[in-house]
Each structure stands twice: as structure tokens, then as C-alpha cells.
CSV table of N, CA and C in Angstrom, one decimal:
chain,number,residue,atom,x,y,z
A,1,MET,N,94.5,123.0,77.1
A,1,MET,CA,93.6,122.6,78.2
A,1,MET,C,93.4,120.7,77.8
A,2,ALA,N,93.3,119.6,78.4
A,2,ALA,CA,92.6,118.1,77.8
A,2,ALA,C,92.0,118.3,77.2
A,3,ILE,N,92.1,117.4,76.3
A,3,ILE,CA,91.1,116.2,75.2
A,3,ILE,C,89.9,115.6,76.3
A,4,THR,N,88.7,116.0,76.3
A,4,THR,CA,87.3,115.2,77.1
A,4,THR,C,87.8,113.8,76.7
A,5,GLU,N,87.4,112.9,77.4
A,5,GLU,CA,86.7,111.8,76.7
A,5,GLU,C,85.7,111.8,75.6
A,6,GLN,N,85.1,112.5,75.8
A,6,GLN,CA,84.2,112.2,75.0
A,6,GLN,C,84.5,112.9,73.6
A,7,GLU,N,85.9,113.8,73.2
A,7,GLU,CA,86.3,114.0,72.2
A,7,GLU,C,87.0,113.4,72.0
A,8,ALA,N,87.7,112.6,72.2
A,8,ALA,CA,88.7,110.8,72.2
A,8,ALA,C,87.8,110.1,71.3
A,9,VAL,N,86.6,110.2,71.8
A,9,VAL,CA,85.8,108.6,71.9
A,9,VAL,C,85.2,109.4,70.2
A,10,ALA,N,85.5,110.7,69.7
A,10,ALA,CA,84.5,111.2,68.8
A,10,ALA,C,85.6,111.2,67.7
A,11,SER,N,86.6,111.8,68.2
A,11,SER,CA,88.1,112.0,67.2
A,11,SER,C,88.5,110.2,66.9
A,12,LEU,N,88.5,109.4,67.6
A,12,LEU,CA,88.7,108.0,67.4
A,12,LEU,C,87.7,107.3,66.3
A,13,HIS,N,86.4,107.9,66.3
A,13,HIS,CA,85.7,107.2,64.8
A,13,HIS,C,86.1,108.2,63.4
A,14,LEU,N,86.3,108.9,63.6
A,14,LEU,CA,86.7,109.8,62.3
A,14,LEU,C,88.2,109.4,62.2
A,15,LEU,N,88.7,108.9,63.1
A,15,LEU,CA,89.9,107.7,62.7
A,15,LEU,C,89.1,106.7,61.3
A,16,VAL,N,88.3,105.8,62.1
A,16,VAL,CA,87.3,104.9,61.5
A,16,VAL,C,87.4,104.9,60.2
A,17,ALA,N,86.2,106.7,60.1
A,17,ALA,CA,86.1,107.0,58.6
A,17,ALA,C,87.3,107.1,57.8
A,18,VAL,N,87.9,107.3,58.3
A,18,VAL,CA,89.2,107.5,57.6
A,18,VAL,C,89.4,106.8,57.0
A,19,ALA,N,89.9,105.4,58.1
A,19,ALA,CA,90.0,104.0,57.5
A,19,ALA,C,89.2,103.3,56.3
A,20,GLN,N,87.7,103.6,56.7
A,20,GLN,CA,87.0,103.1,55.7
A,20,GLN,C,86.9,103.8,54.4
A,21,ALA,N,87.3,105.0,54.6
A,21,ALA,CA,87.0,105.8,53.1
A,21,ALA,C,87.6,105.0,51.8
A,22,ASP,N,88.5,104.1,51.3
A,22,ASP,CA,88.8,103.5,50.5
A,22,ASP,C,88.2,102.1,50.1
A,23,GLY,N,87.3,102.1,51.1
A,23,GLY,CA,86.7,100.7,51.1
A,23,GLY,C,87.4,99.3,51.9
A,24,GLN,N,88.2,99.6,52.3
A,24,GLN,CA,89.4,98.4,52.5
A,24,GLN,C,90.1,98.6,54.1
A,25,ILE,N,90.4,97.9,55.2
A,25,ILE,CA,91.2,98.6,56.1
A,25,ILE,C,92.9,97.5,56.0
A,26,HIS,N,93.4,98.6,56.1
A,26,HIS,CA,94.6,97.9,56.2
A,26,HIS,C,95.2,97.1,57.0
A,27,GLU,N,96.5,96.6,57.5
A,27,GLU,CA,96.8,95.9,58.4
A,27,GLU,C,97.3,97.5,59.3
A,28,GLU,N,97.6,98.4,58.8
A,28,GLU,CA,98.5,99.3,59.2
A,28,GLU,C,97.4,100.5,60.1
A,29,GLU,N,96.2,100.3,59.4
A,29,GLU,CA,95.5,101.3,60.1
A,29,GLU,C,94.7,100.6,61.0
A,30,LYS,N,95.2,99.2,60.6
A,30,LYS,CA,93.9,98.5,62.4
A,30,LYS,C,94.6,98.3,63.3
A,31,LYS,N,95.8,98.7,63.1
A,31,LYS,CA,97.4,98.5,64.5
A,31,LYS,C,97.5,99.8,64.6
A,32,ALA,N,97.2,100.6,63.9
A,32,ALA,CA,97.1,102.2,64.7
A,32,ALA,C,95.4,102.2,65.2
A,33,LEU,N,94.5,102.1,65.0
A,33,LEU,CA,92.7,102.2,65.8
A,33,LEU,C,93.3,101.2,66.9
A,34,GLY,N,93.7,100.0,67.0
A,34,GLY,CA,93.5,99.6,67.9
A,34,GLY,C,94.8,99.7,68.8
A,35,ALA,N,95.3,100.3,68.8
A,35,ALA,CA,96.3,101.6,69.5
A,35,ALA,C,95.9,102.5,70.3
A,36,ALA,N,94.6,103.1,69.8
A,36,ALA,CA,94.7,104.4,70.0
A,36,ALA,C,93.6,103.9,70.5
A,37,LEU,N,92.0,102.6,70.3
A,37,LEU,CA,90.7,102.5,71.2
A,37,LEU,C,91.7,101.5,72.4
A,38,ALA,N,92.7,101.1,73.0
A,38,ALA,CA,93.1,100.9,74.3
A,38,ALA,C,93.7,102.0,74.5
A,39,GLY,N,93.9,102.8,73.9
A,39,GLY,CA,94.3,104.6,75.0
A,39,GLY,C,93.0,105.2,75.6
A,40,ILE,N,92.0,104.9,75.8
A,40,ILE,CA,90.5,105.4,75.7
A,40,ILE,C,90.1,104.5,76.7
A,41,GLU,N,89.7,104.8,77.9
A,41,GLU,CA,89.3,104.0,79.2
A,41,GLU,C,88.2,103.3,79.2
A,42,ILE,N,87.1,104.9,78.4
A,42,ILE,CA,85.6,104.5,78.7
A,42,ILE,C,85.2,103.5,77.8
A,43,LEU,N,86.6,102.7,76.6
A,43,LEU,CA,86.1,101.8,75.3
A,43,LEU,C,87.0,101.3,75.5
A,44,GLU,N,87.4,100.5,76.9
A,44,GLU,CA,88.3,99.1,77.2
A,44,GLU,C,87.4,98.3,77.5
A,45,GLY,N,87.8,97.6,76.0
A,45,GLY,CA,87.7,95.8,75.7
A,45,GLY,C,86.4,95.9,74.6
A,46,THR,N,86.4,97.0,74.4
A,46,THR,CA,85.5,97.1,72.7
A,46,THR,C,86.0,96.3,72.0
A,47,ASP,N,85.2,95.4,71.0
A,47,ASP,CA,86.2,95.1,69.7
A,47,ASP,C,86.7,95.4,68.8
A,48,ILE,N,87.8,96.1,68.2
A,48,ILE,CA,88.4,96.3,66.8
A,48,ILE,C,87.5,96.1,66.3
A,49,GLU,N,87.4,94.7,65.4
A,49,GLU,CA,86.7,94.5,64.4
A,49,GLU,C,84.9,95.5,64.6
A,50,SER,N,84.2,94.9,65.8
A,50,SER,CA,83.2,95.4,65.5
A,50,SER,C,83.1,97.3,65.3
A,51,PHE,N,83.9,97.6,66.1
A,51,PHE,CA,84.2,99.5,65.6
A,51,PHE,C,85.2,99.2,65.0
A,52,LEU,N,85.1,99.0,64.1
A,52,LEU,CA,85.5,99.4,62.0
A,52,LEU,C,84.9,98.9,61.1
A,53,GLY,N,83.5,98.0,61.9
A,53,GLY,CA,82.5,98.5,61.8
A,53,GLY,C,81.4,99.3,61.8
A,54,GLU,N,81.1,100.0,62.2
A,54,GLU,CA,80.7,101.1,62.5
A,54,GLU,C,80.1,101.7,61.2
A,55,LYS,N,79.1,102.6,61.2
A,55,LYS,CA,78.9,103.7,60.4
A,55,LYS,C,79.4,105.0,60.7
A,56,VAL,N,80.0,105.9,60.2
A,56,VAL,CA,80.3,107.3,60.6
A,56,VAL,C,79.4,108.4,60.4
A,57,ASP,N,79.5,109.3,61.0
A,57,ASP,CA,78.2,110.2,60.8
A,57,ASP,C,79.7,111.5,60.5
A,58,LEU,N,80.2,111.6,59.8
A,58,LEU,CA,81.2,112.4,60.1
A,58,LEU,C,80.9,114.0,60.7
A,59,SER,N,79.6,114.7,60.1
A,59,SER,CA,79.2,116.0,60.5
A,59,SER,C,79.0,115.7,62.5
A,60,GLN,N,78.9,114.7,62.4
A,60,GLN,CA,77.5,114.1,64.4
A,60,GLN,C,79.0,114.6,64.7
A,61,GLU,N,80.3,114.2,64.6
A,61,GLU,CA,81.4,113.4,65.4
A,61,GLU,C,82.0,114.5,65.2
A,62,ALA,N,81.9,115.1,64.3
A,62,ALA,CA,83.2,116.5,64.1
A,62,ALA,C,82.5,117.7,65.2
A,63,SER,N,81.4,117.4,65.4
A,63,SER,CA,80.5,118.7,66.2
A,63,SER,C,80.8,118.2,67.9
A,64,LEU,N,81.7,116.9,67.7
A,64,LEU,CA,81.6,116.8,69.4
A,64,LEU,C,82.4,117.9,70.0
A,65,LEU,N,83.7,117.8,69.0
A,65,LEU,CA,84.9,118.0,68.8
A,65,LEU,C,84.9,119.8,69.5
A,66,THR,N,85.0,120.1,70.6
A,66,THR,CA,84.4,121.6,71.0
A,66,THR,C,85.6,122.3,71.0
A,67,SER,N,87.2,121.5,71.7
A,67,SER,CA,88.1,122.3,71.5
A,67,SER,C,89.5,122.3,70.4
A,68,THR,N,90.0,124.2,69.9
A,68,THR,CA,90.4,123.3,69.1
A,68,THR,C,91.6,122.7,69.3
A,69,GLU,N,92.4,122.2,70.4
A,69,GLU,CA,93.4,121.4,70.4
A,69,GLU,C,92.4,119.7,70.1
A,70,ALA,N,91.4,119.8,70.5
A,70,ALA,CA,90.6,117.8,70.3
A,70,ALA,C,90.3,118.3,68.3
A,71,ARG,N,90.2,119.5,67.5
A,71,ARG,CA,90.2,119.1,66.4
A,71,ARG,C,91.1,118.8,66.0
A,72,GLU,N,92.2,120.2,66.1
A,72,GLU,CA,93.7,120.1,65.1
A,72,GLU,C,94.2,119.0,65.3
A,73,GLU,N,94.5,118.0,66.8
A,73,GLU,CA,95.1,117.2,66.8
A,73,GLU,C,93.9,115.9,65.8
A,74,THR,N,93.1,115.8,66.1
A,74,THR,CA,91.9,115.0,65.4
A,74,THR,C,92.5,115.0,64.0
A,75,TYR,N,93.2,116.3,63.2
A,75,TYR,CA,92.8,116.5,62.2
A,75,TYR,C,94.6,115.8,62.0
A,76,ARG,N,95.6,116.3,62.2
A,76,ARG,CA,96.8,115.5,62.6
A,76,ARG,C,96.9,114.1,63.0
A,77,SER,N,96.2,113.7,63.4
A,77,SER,CA,96.0,111.9,63.2
A,77,SER,C,94.9,111.3,61.9
A,78,ALA,N,94.4,112.1,61.6
A,78,ALA,CA,93.4,112.3,60.7
A,78,ALA,C,94.5,112.0,59.6
A,79,TYR,N,95.2,112.7,59.1
A,79,TYR,CA,96.2,112.9,57.9
A,79,TYR,C,97.4,111.5,58.1
A,80,GLY,N,97.5,111.0,59.6
A,80,GLY,CA,98.7,109.8,59.7
A,80,GLY,C,98.0,108.5,59.3
A,81,MET,N,96.8,108.5,59.4
A,81,MET,CA,96.1,107.3,58.9
A,81,MET,C,95.5,107.6,58.1
A,82,ALA,N,95.6,108.6,57.2
A,82,ALA,CA,95.3,108.5,55.1
A,82,ALA,C,96.4,107.7,54.9
A,83,TYR,N,97.4,108.2,55.6
A,83,TYR,CA,99.0,107.7,55.0
A,83,TYR,C,99.3,106.2,55.4
A,84,ALA,N,98.9,105.6,56.8
A,84,ALA,CA,99.4,105.1,57.3
A,84,ALA,C,99.7,103.7,56.6
A,85,ASP,N,98.9,103.5,55.3
A,85,ASP,CA,99.6,102.2,54.8
A,85,ASP,C,101.0,102.7,53.4
A,86,GLY,N,101.0,104.1,53.8
A,86,GLY,CA,101.9,104.4,52.6
A,86,GLY,C,101.3,105.1,51.5
A,87,ASP,N,100.1,104.9,51.0
A,87,ASP,CA,99.7,105.8,50.5
A,87,ASP,C,98.7,106.4,50.9
A,88,CYS,N,97.9,107.6,50.4
A,88,CYS,CA,96.7,108.1,50.7
A,88,CYS,C,95.6,107.7,49.4
A,89,SER,N,94.6,107.4,49.0
A,89,SER,CA,93.8,106.9,48.1
A,89,SER,C,92.8,108.1,47.6
A,90,PRO,N,92.6,108.1,46.8
A,90,PRO,CA,91.3,110.1,46.4
A,90,PRO,C,90.2,109.6,47.6
A,91,GLU,N,90.0,108.8,47.4
A,91,GLU,CA,88.6,108.7,48.7
A,91,GLU,C,88.9,109.5,50.5
A,92,GLU,N,90.2,108.7,50.8
A,92,GLU,CA,90.9,108.8,51.8
A,92,GLU,C,90.9,111.1,52.0
A,93,LYS,N,91.7,111.0,50.6
A,93,LYS,CA,91.7,112.3,50.9
A,93,LYS,C,90.8,113.0,50.7
A,94,ALA,N,89.3,112.7,49.8
A,94,ALA,CA,88.6,113.4,49.6
A,94,ALA,C,88.0,114.0,51.8
A,95,THR,N,87.9,112.5,52.5
A,95,THR,CA,87.2,112.7,53.4
A,95,THR,C,88.4,113.4,54.4
A,96,LEU,N,89.5,113.5,54.2
A,96,LEU,CA,90.6,114.4,54.4
A,96,LEU,C,90.2,115.8,54.2
A,97,ASP,N,89.4,116.5,53.4
A,97,ASP,CA,89.2,117.6,52.6
A,97,ASP,C,87.7,117.9,53.8
A,98,ARG,N,87.2,117.0,53.9
A,98,ARG,CA,85.9,117.2,54.4
A,98,ARG,C,85.7,117.5,56.1
A,99,LEU,N,86.7,117.0,56.5
A,99,LEU,CA,87.1,116.9,58.1
A,99,LEU,C,88.0,118.5,58.6
A,100,GLN,N,89.3,118.6,57.1
A,100,GLN,CA,89.2,120.2,57.2
A,100,GLN,C,88.4,120.9,57.1
A,101,GLU,N,87.2,120.7,56.3
A,101,GLU,CA,86.2,121.6,56.7
A,101,GLU,C,85.3,121.5,57.9
A,102,LEU,N,85.0,120.6,58.2
A,102,LEU,CA,84.3,120.4,59.0
A,102,LEU,C,85.1,120.5,60.5
A,103,LEU,N,85.9,121.0,60.7
A,103,LEU,CA,86.6,120.6,61.9
A,103,LEU,C,87.9,122.3,62.0
A,104,LYS,N,87.1,123.0,61.0
A,104,LYS,CA,87.7,124.4,60.8
A,104,LYS,C,89.0,124.2,61.2
A,105,VAL,N,89.5,123.4,60.6
A,105,VAL,CA,91.4,123.4,60.7
A,105,VAL,C,92.1,124.5,58.5
A,106,ASP,N,92.4,125.4,59.1
A,106,ASP,CA,93.0,126.6,58.5
A,106,ASP,C,93.8,125.6,57.3
A,107,ALA,N,94.3,126.3,56.4
A,107,ALA,CA,94.8,125.4,55.2
A,107,ALA,C,96.1,125.1,55.5
A,108,GLU,N,97.0,126.2,55.9
A,108,GLU,CA,98.7,126.2,56.4
A,108,GLU,C,98.5,125.3,57.4
A,109,ARG,N,97.7,125.3,58.5
A,109,ARG,CA,97.7,124.0,59.1
A,109,ARG,C,97.8,122.4,59.0
A,110,ALA,N,97.0,122.5,57.8
A,110,ALA,CA,95.8,121.3,57.2
A,110,ALA,C,97.2,120.7,56.3
A,111,ALA,N,98.3,121.4,56.1
A,111,ALA,CA,99.9,121.4,54.8
A,111,ALA,C,100.5,120.9,56.3
């Protein structure tokens, strides 16, 4: 089953939340988000800086991910985002833990 555009946008918002977690957006995170943003047709032309400045409601965005595929792929992407700069801060780790709970990703898959 393919991920819907709604799920793709929600997933991207969750990646923004991970990038924002430690209070700074690293260049590697910005590049990764820019590439992801470019891949979502309905967001074409959206300014990456304004997108990165948005406040994200984790619970609300996670609730939009209805398929198991979308939830698991989003968690994998969030994990990659947390380590994009080579280090996962405690704040990023806390956000990952919360996403694991909200997205109902079991511990074995999360590892």
C-alpha cells in the first residue's frame, strides 16, 4: 500500500520536530528535509526556512499516519534525522521515544 500525500506531509512535519528538538537545525538536517520537501508535490515551492519554523504537534501529526507502512517508514526516517549530524542529542532521543510510542512502533523494530 502506498503512503498517501496526507501521510507524507504529516511524516515530514514529524521529521521537522526531530530536527527542532535540540533547538538548532544542523545543515545536514536542513539538506535532508529540503530533499524530502522537494519530493512532495503538494508542498512544491514551499520555503524550507518557513517550514522549519513551524511548531509541530506530535500527537496530531502522528494520528494522520494510518497505515503501518507510513508509521514504520516515518519512524525510520525520524531515526535517520536524529543522527543526521552524527550525534543524537538527549532532546532528539526523547522525541524519538515519544514518536515510537505515538506511532506504535514496537521496540524490536525501533532498535
